[in-house]
Short mmCIF file of C-alpha atoms (C1' of nucleotides) in Angstrom, two decimals:
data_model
loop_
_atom_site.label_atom_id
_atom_site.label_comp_id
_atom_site.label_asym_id
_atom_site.label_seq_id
_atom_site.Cartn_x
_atom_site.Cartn_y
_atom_site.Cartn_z
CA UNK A 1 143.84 207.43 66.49
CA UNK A 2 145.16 208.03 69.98
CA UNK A 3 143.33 205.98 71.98
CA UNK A 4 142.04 207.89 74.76
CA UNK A 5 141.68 207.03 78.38
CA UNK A 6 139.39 208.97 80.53
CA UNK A 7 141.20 210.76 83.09
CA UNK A 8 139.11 212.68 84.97
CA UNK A 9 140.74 216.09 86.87
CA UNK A 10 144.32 216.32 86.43
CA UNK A 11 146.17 219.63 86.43
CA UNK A 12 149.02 219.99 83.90
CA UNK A 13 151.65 218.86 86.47
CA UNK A 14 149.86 215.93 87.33
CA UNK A 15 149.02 215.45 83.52
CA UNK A 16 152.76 215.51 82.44
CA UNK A 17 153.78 213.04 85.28
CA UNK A 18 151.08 210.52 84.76
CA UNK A 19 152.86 210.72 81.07
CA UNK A 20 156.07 210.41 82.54
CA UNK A 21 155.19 207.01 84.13
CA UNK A 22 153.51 205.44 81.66
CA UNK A 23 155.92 205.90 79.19
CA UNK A 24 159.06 204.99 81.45
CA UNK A 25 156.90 201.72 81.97
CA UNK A 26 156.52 201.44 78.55
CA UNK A 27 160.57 201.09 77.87
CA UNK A 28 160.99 199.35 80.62
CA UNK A 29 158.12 196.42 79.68
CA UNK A 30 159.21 196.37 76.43
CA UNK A 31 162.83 195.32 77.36
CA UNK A 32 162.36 193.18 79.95
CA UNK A 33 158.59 192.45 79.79
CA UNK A 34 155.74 193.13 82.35
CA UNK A 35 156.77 190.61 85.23
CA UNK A 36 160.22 191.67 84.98
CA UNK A 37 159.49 195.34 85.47
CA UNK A 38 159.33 196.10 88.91
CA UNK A 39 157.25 199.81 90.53
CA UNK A 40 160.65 200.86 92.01
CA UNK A 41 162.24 200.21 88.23
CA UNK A 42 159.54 202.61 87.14
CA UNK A 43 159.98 204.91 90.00
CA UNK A 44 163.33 205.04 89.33
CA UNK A 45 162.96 205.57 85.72
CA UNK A 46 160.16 207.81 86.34
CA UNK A 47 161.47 209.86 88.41
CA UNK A 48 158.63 209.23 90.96
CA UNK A 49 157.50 207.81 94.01
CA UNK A 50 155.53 205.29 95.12
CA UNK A 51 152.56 207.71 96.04
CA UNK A 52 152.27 208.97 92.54
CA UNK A 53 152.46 205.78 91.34
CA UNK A 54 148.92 204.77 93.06
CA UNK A 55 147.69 208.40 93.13
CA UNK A 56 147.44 207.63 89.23
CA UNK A 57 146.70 204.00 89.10
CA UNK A 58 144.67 201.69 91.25
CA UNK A 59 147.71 199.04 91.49
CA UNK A 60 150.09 197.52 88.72
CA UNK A 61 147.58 195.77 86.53
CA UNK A 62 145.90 199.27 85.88
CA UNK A 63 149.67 200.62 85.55
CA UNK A 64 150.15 198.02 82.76
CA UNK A 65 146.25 198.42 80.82
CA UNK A 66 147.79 202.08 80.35
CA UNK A 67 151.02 200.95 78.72
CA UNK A 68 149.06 198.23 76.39
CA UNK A 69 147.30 201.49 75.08
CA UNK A 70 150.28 203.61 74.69
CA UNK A 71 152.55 200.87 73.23
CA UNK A 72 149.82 200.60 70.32
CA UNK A 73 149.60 204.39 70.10
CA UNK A 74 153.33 203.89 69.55
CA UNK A 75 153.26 201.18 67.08
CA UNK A 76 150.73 202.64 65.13
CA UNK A 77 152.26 206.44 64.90
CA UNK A 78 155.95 204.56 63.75
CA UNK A 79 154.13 203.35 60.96
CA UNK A 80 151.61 205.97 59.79
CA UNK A 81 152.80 206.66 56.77
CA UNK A 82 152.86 202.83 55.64
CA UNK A 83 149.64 201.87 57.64
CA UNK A 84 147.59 204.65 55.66
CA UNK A 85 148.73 203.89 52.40
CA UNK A 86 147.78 200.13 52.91
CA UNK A 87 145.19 200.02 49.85
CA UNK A 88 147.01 198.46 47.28
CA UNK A 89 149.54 195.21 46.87
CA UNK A 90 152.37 197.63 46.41
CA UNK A 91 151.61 199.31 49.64
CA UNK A 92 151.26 196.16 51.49
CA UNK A 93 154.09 195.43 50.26
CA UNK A 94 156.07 198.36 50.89
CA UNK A 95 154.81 198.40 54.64
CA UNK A 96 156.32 194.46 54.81
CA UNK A 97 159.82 195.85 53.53
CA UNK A 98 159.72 198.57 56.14
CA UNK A 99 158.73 196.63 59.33
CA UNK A 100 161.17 193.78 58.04
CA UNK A 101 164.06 196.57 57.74
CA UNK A 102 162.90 197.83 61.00
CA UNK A 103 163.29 194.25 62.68
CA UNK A 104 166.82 193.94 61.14
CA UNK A 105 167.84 197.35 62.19
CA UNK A 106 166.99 196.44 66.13
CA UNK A 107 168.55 193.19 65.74
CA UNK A 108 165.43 191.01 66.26
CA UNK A 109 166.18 191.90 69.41
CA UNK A 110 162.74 191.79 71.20
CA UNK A 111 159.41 190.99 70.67
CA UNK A 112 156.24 192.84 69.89
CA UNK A 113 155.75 194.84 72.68
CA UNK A 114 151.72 194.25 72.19
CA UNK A 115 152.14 190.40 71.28
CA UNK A 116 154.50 189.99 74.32
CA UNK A 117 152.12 191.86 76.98
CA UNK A 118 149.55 189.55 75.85
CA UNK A 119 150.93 186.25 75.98
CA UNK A 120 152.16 187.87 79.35
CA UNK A 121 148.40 189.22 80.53
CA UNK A 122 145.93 187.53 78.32
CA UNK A 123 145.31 184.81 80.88
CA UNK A 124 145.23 187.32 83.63
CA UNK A 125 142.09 189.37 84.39
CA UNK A 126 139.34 190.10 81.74
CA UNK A 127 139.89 193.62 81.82
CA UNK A 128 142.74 193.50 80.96
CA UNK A 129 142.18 190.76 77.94
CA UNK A 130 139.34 193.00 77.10
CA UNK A 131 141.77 196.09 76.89
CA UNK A 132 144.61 194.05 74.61
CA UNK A 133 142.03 192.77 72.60
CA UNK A 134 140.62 196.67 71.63
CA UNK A 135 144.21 197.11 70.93
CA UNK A 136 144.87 194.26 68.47
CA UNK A 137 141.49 195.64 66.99
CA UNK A 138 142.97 198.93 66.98
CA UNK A 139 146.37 198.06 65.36
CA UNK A 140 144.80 195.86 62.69
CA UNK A 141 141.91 198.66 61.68
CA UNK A 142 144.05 200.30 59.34
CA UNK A 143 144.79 196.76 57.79
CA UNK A 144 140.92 196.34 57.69
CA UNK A 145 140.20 199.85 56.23
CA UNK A 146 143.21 199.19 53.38
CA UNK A 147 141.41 196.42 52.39
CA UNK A 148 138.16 197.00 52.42
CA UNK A 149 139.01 199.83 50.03
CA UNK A 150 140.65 197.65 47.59
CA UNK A 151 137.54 195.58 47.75
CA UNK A 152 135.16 198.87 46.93
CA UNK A 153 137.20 199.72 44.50
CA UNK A 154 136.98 196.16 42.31
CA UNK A 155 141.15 195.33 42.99
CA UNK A 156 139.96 192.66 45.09
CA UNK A 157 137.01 189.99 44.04
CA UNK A 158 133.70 190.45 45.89
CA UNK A 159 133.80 187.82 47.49
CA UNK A 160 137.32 188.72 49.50
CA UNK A 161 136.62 189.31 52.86
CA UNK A 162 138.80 192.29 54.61
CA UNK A 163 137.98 191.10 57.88
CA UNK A 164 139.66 187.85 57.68
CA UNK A 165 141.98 188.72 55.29
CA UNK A 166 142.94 191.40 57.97
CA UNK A 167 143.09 189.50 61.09
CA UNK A 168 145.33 186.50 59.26
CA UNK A 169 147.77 189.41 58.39
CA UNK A 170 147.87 190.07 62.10
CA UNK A 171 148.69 186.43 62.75
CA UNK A 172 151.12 186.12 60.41
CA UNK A 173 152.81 189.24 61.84
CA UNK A 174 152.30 187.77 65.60
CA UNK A 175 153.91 184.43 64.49
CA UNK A 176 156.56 185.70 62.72
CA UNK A 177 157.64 188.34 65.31
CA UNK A 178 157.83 185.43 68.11
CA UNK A 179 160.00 183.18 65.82
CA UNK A 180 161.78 185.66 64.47
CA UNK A 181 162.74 187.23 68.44
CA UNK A 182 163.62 183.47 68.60
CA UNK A 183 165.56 183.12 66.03
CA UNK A 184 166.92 186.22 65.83
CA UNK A 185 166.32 186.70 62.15
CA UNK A 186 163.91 188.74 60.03
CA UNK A 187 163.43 185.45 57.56
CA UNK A 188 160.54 183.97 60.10
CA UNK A 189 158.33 187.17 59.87
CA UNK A 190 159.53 187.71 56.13
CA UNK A 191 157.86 184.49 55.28
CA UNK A 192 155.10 185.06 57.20
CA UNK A 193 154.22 188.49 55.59
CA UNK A 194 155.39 187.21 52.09
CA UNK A 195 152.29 184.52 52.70
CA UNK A 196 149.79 186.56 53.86
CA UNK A 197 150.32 189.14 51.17
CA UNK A 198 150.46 186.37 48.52
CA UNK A 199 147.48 185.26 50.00
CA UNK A 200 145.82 188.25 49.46
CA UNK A 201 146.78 188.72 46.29
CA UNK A 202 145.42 185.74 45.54
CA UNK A 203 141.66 187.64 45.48
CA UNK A 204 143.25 190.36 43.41
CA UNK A 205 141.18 191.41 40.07
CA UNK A 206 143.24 192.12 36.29
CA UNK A 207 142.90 195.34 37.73
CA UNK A 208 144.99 195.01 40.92
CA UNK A 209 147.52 193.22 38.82
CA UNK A 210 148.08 196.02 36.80
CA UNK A 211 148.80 197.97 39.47
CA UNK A 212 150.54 195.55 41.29
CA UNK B 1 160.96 161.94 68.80
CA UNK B 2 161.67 162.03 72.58
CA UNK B 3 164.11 165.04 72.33
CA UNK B 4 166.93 163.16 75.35
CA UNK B 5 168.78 165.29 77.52
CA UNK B 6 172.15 163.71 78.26
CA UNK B 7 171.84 163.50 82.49
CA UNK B 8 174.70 161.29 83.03
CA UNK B 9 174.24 158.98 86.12
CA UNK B 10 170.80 158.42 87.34
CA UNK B 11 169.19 156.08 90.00
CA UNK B 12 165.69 154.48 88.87
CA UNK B 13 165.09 156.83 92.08
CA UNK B 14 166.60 159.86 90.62
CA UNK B 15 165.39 159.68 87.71
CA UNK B 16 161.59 158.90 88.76
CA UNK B 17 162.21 162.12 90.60
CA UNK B 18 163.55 164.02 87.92
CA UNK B 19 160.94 162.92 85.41
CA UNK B 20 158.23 164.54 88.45
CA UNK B 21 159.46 167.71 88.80
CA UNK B 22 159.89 168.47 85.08
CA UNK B 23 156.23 167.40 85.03
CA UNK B 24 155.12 169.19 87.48
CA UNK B 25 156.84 172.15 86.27
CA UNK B 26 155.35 171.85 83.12
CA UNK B 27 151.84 171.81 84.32
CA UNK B 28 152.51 174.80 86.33
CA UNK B 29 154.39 176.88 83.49
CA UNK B 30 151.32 176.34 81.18
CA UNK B 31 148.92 177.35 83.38
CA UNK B 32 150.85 180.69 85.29
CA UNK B 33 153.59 181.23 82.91
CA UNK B 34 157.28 180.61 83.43
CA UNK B 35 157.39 183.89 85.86
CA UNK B 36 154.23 183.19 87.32
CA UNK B 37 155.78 179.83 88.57
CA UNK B 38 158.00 179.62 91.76
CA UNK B 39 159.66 177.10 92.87
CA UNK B 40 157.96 176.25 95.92
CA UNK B 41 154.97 175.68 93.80
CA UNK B 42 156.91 173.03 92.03
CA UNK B 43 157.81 171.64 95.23
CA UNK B 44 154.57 171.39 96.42
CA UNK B 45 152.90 170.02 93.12
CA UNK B 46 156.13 167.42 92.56
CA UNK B 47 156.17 166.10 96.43
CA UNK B 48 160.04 167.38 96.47
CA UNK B 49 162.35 169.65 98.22
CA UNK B 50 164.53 172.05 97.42
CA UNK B 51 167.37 170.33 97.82
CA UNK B 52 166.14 168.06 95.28
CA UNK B 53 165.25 171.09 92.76
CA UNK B 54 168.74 171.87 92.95
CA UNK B 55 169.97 168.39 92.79
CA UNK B 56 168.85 168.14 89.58
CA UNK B 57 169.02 171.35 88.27
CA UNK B 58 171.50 174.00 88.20
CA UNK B 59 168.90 176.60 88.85
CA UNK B 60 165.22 177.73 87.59
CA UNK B 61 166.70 178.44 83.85
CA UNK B 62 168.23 175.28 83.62
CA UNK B 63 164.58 173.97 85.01
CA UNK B 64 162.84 176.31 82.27
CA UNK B 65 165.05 174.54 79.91
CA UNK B 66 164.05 171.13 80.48
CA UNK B 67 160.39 172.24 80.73
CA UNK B 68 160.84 173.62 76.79
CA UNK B 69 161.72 170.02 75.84
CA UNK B 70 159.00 168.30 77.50
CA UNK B 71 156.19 170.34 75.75
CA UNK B 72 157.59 170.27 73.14
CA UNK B 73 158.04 166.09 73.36
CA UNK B 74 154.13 166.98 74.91
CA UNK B 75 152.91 169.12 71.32
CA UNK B 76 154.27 166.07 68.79
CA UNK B 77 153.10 163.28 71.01
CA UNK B 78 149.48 164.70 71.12
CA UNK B 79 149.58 165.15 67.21
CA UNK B 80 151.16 162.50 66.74
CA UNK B 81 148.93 160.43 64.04
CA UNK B 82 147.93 163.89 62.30
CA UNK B 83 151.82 165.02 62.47
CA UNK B 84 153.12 161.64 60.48
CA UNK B 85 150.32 162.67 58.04
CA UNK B 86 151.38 165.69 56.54
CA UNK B 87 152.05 164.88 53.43
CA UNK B 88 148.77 165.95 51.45
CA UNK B 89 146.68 168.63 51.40
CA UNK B 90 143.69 166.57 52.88
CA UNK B 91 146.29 165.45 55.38
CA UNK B 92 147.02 169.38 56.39
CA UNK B 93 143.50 169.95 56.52
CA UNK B 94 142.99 167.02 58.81
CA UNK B 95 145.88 168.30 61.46
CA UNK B 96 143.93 171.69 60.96
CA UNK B 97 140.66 170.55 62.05
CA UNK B 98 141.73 168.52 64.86
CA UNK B 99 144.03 171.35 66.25
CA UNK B 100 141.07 174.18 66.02
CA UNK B 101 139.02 171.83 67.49
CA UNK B 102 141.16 171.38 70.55
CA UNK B 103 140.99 174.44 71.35
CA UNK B 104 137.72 175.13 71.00
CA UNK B 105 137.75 172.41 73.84
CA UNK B 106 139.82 174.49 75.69
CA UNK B 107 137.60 177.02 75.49
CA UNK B 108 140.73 179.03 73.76
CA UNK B 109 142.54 179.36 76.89
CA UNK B 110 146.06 179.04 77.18
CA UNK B 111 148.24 180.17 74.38
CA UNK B 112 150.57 177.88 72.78
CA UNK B 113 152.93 176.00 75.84
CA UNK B 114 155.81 176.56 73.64
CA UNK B 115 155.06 180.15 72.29
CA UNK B 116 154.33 181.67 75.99
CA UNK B 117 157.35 180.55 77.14
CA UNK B 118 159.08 181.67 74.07
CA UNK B 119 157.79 184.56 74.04
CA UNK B 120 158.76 185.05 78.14
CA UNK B 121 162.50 183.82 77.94
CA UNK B 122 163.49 184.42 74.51
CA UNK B 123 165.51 187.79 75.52
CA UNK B 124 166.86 186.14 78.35
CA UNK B 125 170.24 184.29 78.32
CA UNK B 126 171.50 182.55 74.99
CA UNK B 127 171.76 178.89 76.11
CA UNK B 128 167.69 178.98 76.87
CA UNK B 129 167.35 180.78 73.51
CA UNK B 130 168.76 177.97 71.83
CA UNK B 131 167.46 175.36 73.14
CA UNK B 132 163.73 177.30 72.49
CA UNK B 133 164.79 177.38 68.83
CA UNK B 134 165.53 173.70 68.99
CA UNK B 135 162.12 173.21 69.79
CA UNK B 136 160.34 175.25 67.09
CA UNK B 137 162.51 173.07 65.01
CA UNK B 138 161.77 169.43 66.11
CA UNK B 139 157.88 170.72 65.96
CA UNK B 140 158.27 172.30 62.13
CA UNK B 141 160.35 169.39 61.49
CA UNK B 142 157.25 166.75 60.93
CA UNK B 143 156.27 169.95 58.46
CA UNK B 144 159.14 170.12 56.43
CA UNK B 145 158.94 166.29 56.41
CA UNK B 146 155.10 166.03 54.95
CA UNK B 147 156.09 169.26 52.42
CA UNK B 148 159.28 167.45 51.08
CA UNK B 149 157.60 163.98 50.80
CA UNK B 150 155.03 165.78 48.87
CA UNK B 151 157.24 167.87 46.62
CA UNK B 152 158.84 164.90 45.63
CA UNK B 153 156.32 162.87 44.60
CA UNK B 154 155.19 165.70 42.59
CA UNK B 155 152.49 167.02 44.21
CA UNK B 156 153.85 170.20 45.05
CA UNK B 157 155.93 172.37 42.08
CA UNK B 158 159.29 172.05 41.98
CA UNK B 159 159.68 175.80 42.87
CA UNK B 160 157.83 175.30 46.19
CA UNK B 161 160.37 175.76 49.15
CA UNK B 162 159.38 173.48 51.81
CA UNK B 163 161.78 174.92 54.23
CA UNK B 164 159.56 178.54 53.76
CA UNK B 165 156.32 176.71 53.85
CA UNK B 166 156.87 175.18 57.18
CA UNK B 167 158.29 177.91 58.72
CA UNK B 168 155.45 179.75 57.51
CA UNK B 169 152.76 177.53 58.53
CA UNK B 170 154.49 177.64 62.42
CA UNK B 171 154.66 181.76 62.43
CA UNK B 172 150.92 180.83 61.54
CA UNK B 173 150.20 178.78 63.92
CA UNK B 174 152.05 181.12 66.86
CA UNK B 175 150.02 184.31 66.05
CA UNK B 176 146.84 182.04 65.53
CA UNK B 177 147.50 180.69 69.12
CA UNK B 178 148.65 184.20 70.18
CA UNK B 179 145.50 186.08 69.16
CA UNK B 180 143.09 183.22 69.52
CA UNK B 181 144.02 183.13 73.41
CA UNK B 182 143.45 186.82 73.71
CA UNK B 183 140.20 186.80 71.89
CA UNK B 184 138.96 183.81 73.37
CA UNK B 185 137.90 182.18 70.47
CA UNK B 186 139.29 179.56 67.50
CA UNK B 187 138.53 182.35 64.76
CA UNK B 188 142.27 183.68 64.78
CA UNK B 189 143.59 180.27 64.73
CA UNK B 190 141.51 178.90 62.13
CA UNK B 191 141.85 181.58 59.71
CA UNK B 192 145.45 181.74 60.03
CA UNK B 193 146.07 177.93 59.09
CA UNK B 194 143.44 178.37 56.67
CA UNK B 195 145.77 181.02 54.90
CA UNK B 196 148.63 178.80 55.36
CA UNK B 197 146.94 175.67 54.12
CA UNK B 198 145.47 178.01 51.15
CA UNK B 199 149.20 178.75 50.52
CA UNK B 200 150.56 175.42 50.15
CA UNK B 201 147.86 174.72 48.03
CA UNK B 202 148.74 177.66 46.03
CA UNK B 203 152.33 175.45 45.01
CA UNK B 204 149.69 172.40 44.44
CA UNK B 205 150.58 170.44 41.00
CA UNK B 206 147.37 168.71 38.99
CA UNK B 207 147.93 165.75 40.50
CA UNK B 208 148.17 166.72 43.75
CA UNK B 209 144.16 168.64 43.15
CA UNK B 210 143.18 165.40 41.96
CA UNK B 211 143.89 164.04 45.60
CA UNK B 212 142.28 166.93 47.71
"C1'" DC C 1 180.72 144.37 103.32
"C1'" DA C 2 182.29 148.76 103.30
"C1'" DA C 3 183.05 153.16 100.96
"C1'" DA C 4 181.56 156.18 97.62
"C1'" DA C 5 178.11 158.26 95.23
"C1'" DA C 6 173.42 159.35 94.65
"C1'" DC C 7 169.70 161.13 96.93
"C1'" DT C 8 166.69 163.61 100.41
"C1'" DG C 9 164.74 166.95 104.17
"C1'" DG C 10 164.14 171.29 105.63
"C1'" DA C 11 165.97 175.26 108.19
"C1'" DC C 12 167.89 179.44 106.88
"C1'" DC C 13 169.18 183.83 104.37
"C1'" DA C 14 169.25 188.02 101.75
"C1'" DT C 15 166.62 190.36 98.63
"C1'" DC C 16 163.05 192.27 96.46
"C1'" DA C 17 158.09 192.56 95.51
"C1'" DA C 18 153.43 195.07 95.76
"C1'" DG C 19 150.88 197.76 98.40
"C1'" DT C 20 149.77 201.09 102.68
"C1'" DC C 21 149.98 205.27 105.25
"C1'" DC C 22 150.45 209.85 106.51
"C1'" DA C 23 152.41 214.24 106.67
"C1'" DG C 24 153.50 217.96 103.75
"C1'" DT C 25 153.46 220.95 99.35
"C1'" DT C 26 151.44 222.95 95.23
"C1'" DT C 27 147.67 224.20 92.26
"C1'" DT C 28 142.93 225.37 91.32
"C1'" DC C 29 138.72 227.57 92.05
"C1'" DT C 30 135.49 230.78 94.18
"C1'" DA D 1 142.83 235.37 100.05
"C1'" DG D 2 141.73 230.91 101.58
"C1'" DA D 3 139.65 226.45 101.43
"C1'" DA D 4 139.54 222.37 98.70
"C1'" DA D 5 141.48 219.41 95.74
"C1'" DA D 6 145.39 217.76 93.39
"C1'" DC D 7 149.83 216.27 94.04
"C1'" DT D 8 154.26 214.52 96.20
"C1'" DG D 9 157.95 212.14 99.36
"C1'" DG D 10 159.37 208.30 101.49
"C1'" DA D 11 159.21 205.28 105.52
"C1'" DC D 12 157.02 201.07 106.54
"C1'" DT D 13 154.57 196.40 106.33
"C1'" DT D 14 153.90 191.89 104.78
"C1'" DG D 15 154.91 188.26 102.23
"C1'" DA D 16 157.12 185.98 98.61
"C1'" DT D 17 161.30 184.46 96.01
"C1'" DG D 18 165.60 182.17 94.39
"C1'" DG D 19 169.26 180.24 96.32
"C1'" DT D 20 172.54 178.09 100.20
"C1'" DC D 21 173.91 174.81 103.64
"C1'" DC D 22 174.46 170.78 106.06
"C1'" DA D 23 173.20 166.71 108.25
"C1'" DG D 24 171.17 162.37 107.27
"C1'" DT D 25 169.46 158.27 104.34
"C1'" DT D 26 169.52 155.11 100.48
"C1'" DT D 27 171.62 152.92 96.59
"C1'" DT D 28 175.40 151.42 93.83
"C1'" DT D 29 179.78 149.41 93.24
"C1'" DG D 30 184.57 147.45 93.94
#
DNA sequence: CAAAAACTGGACCATCAAGTCCAGTTTTCT
DNA sequence: AGAAAACTGGACTTGATGGTCCAGTTTTTG
């Protein structure tokens, strides 16, 4: 979807090193999270200087709004093949086998780098809550859009509800990413996809089940 | 539970101290995060010095660490009647309502004491990572108590995996917390543990339907 | 009743943080 | 071409921060 921020004027210089920083931030708030990123770690990572820095951001808060966007941009390309395919229990389910083998691969080293920037900003100012809640929204839409279409197509009951069913995957992804960092093993977010999937698979139709 | 930390010898003094500044802490780490607490706040808020801070304490981590045990001694002493109840599905429903409810109270600010600071130190240095895991543990562990109890008295199928249940339930719980704080609102939460609770049900024996 | 151990106060230090400022260069547009 | 706008470098300011040190007081204990 590429979520777009409005940047006025920028020639293509000033265009690739806006990119530049926001993406070095990006690593760099990812591994060691948004307090523990410092402007002369992304300076030095950027290969910038403080000028650019707050020619291209009003101060650090902006600086981090950007990288919220960009990390779900991120999150949401690695997994575009799953996340459009996500109409059917076997598609659910194949998406929970590849973010689980994904998890394993990096070790369970690490967060999500969306759930961590919130727990890290949500309290912080309402922009920036507003901003990491359009990106939850965001991440989760293809969830909603999955289901809905199972719905439409009778391979869920009527009375399902995509919405909910959509947002209590998220949760169950949240929680089991945090427990799973923790305890640094896939089984936590496992279980917690394994649920939500059963649970919507409990509103599956005969149909669905044949599938399935 | 009162999770004890082995502090060998302590004046009445000392420890009166002690037990302030962990408090303090505390109060300050749930409201500004772990980062977003210094320690001259904690002096100020605790009446110490830091001399004292360091007294006690190795350094901030070692703090951090004692802070982890305290909410989490915090968490099971303020759900305490609901916690020794968990052993039906009315009972699970009960500890439900009363936790959405609190935060509605809160006005849905603040994530999860426990899951912030997870979420903050997690990737930091082992010892704090297992002591964090320790935590999640003790708080599951009234779970896994209520599942057992009810698997063995039949309630639940003798296929349901208590162990899986609770851990699911708490990956609930953390991304309810997680995305109810960002959102501002109970919905998150509530539909999570509703999916959890809907899950355990899903292992429910006759008898147990009979009950709830 | 000492001596040892537990406890306390606060000055001090080195470091690093975000943010400011201005002088200079490059690109764009007419 | 030439002015305006976009862009860049880096020194500098101000204020925290975690952590150290040591001198002094209180409590425990043999």
């Amino acid at each position: 979807m590429t979520t777009a921020q409005h940047t006025p004027k920028l020639t293509a210089r000033g265009a690739a090193t806006r990119t530049r920083i926001v993406a070095a931030t990006a690593n760099l708030v990812r591994e060691h999270g948004a307090a523990g990123t410092s402007l002369d770690d992304v300076m030095a990572a950027s290969r910038t200087s403080k000028s650019q820095l707050y020619h291209y951001f009003t101060n650090k808060e902006d600086l981090l709004r950007a990288v919220a966007w960009q990390q779900t941009d991120r999150i949401v390309e690695a997994q575009r093949p799953e996340l459009d395919q996500l109409d059917s229990l076997a598609g659910l389910r194949r998406w929970r086998d590849k973010f689980v083998a994904a998890r394993d691969e990096a070790q369970n080293v690490g967060g999500c780098p969306l759930g961590s920037l919130a727990s890290e900003l949500a309290d912080g100012d309402p922009q920036t809550r507003t901003v990491l809640q359009k990106c939850f929204t965001a991440w989760t839409s293809p969830l909603l859009m999955g289901l809905t279409a199972m719905r439409d197509q009778g391979r869920l009951r009527p009375d399902a509800d995509p919405d909910a069913l959509a947002e209590a995957i998220m949760t169950a992804l949240q929680g089991g990413l945090l427990l799973s960092n923790t305890y640094r093993s896939s089984r936590p977010l496992a279980r917690a996809l394994d649920m939500a999937i059963d649970h919507v698979a409990s509103f599956a139709t005969s149909r669905e089940a044949a599938v399935a």
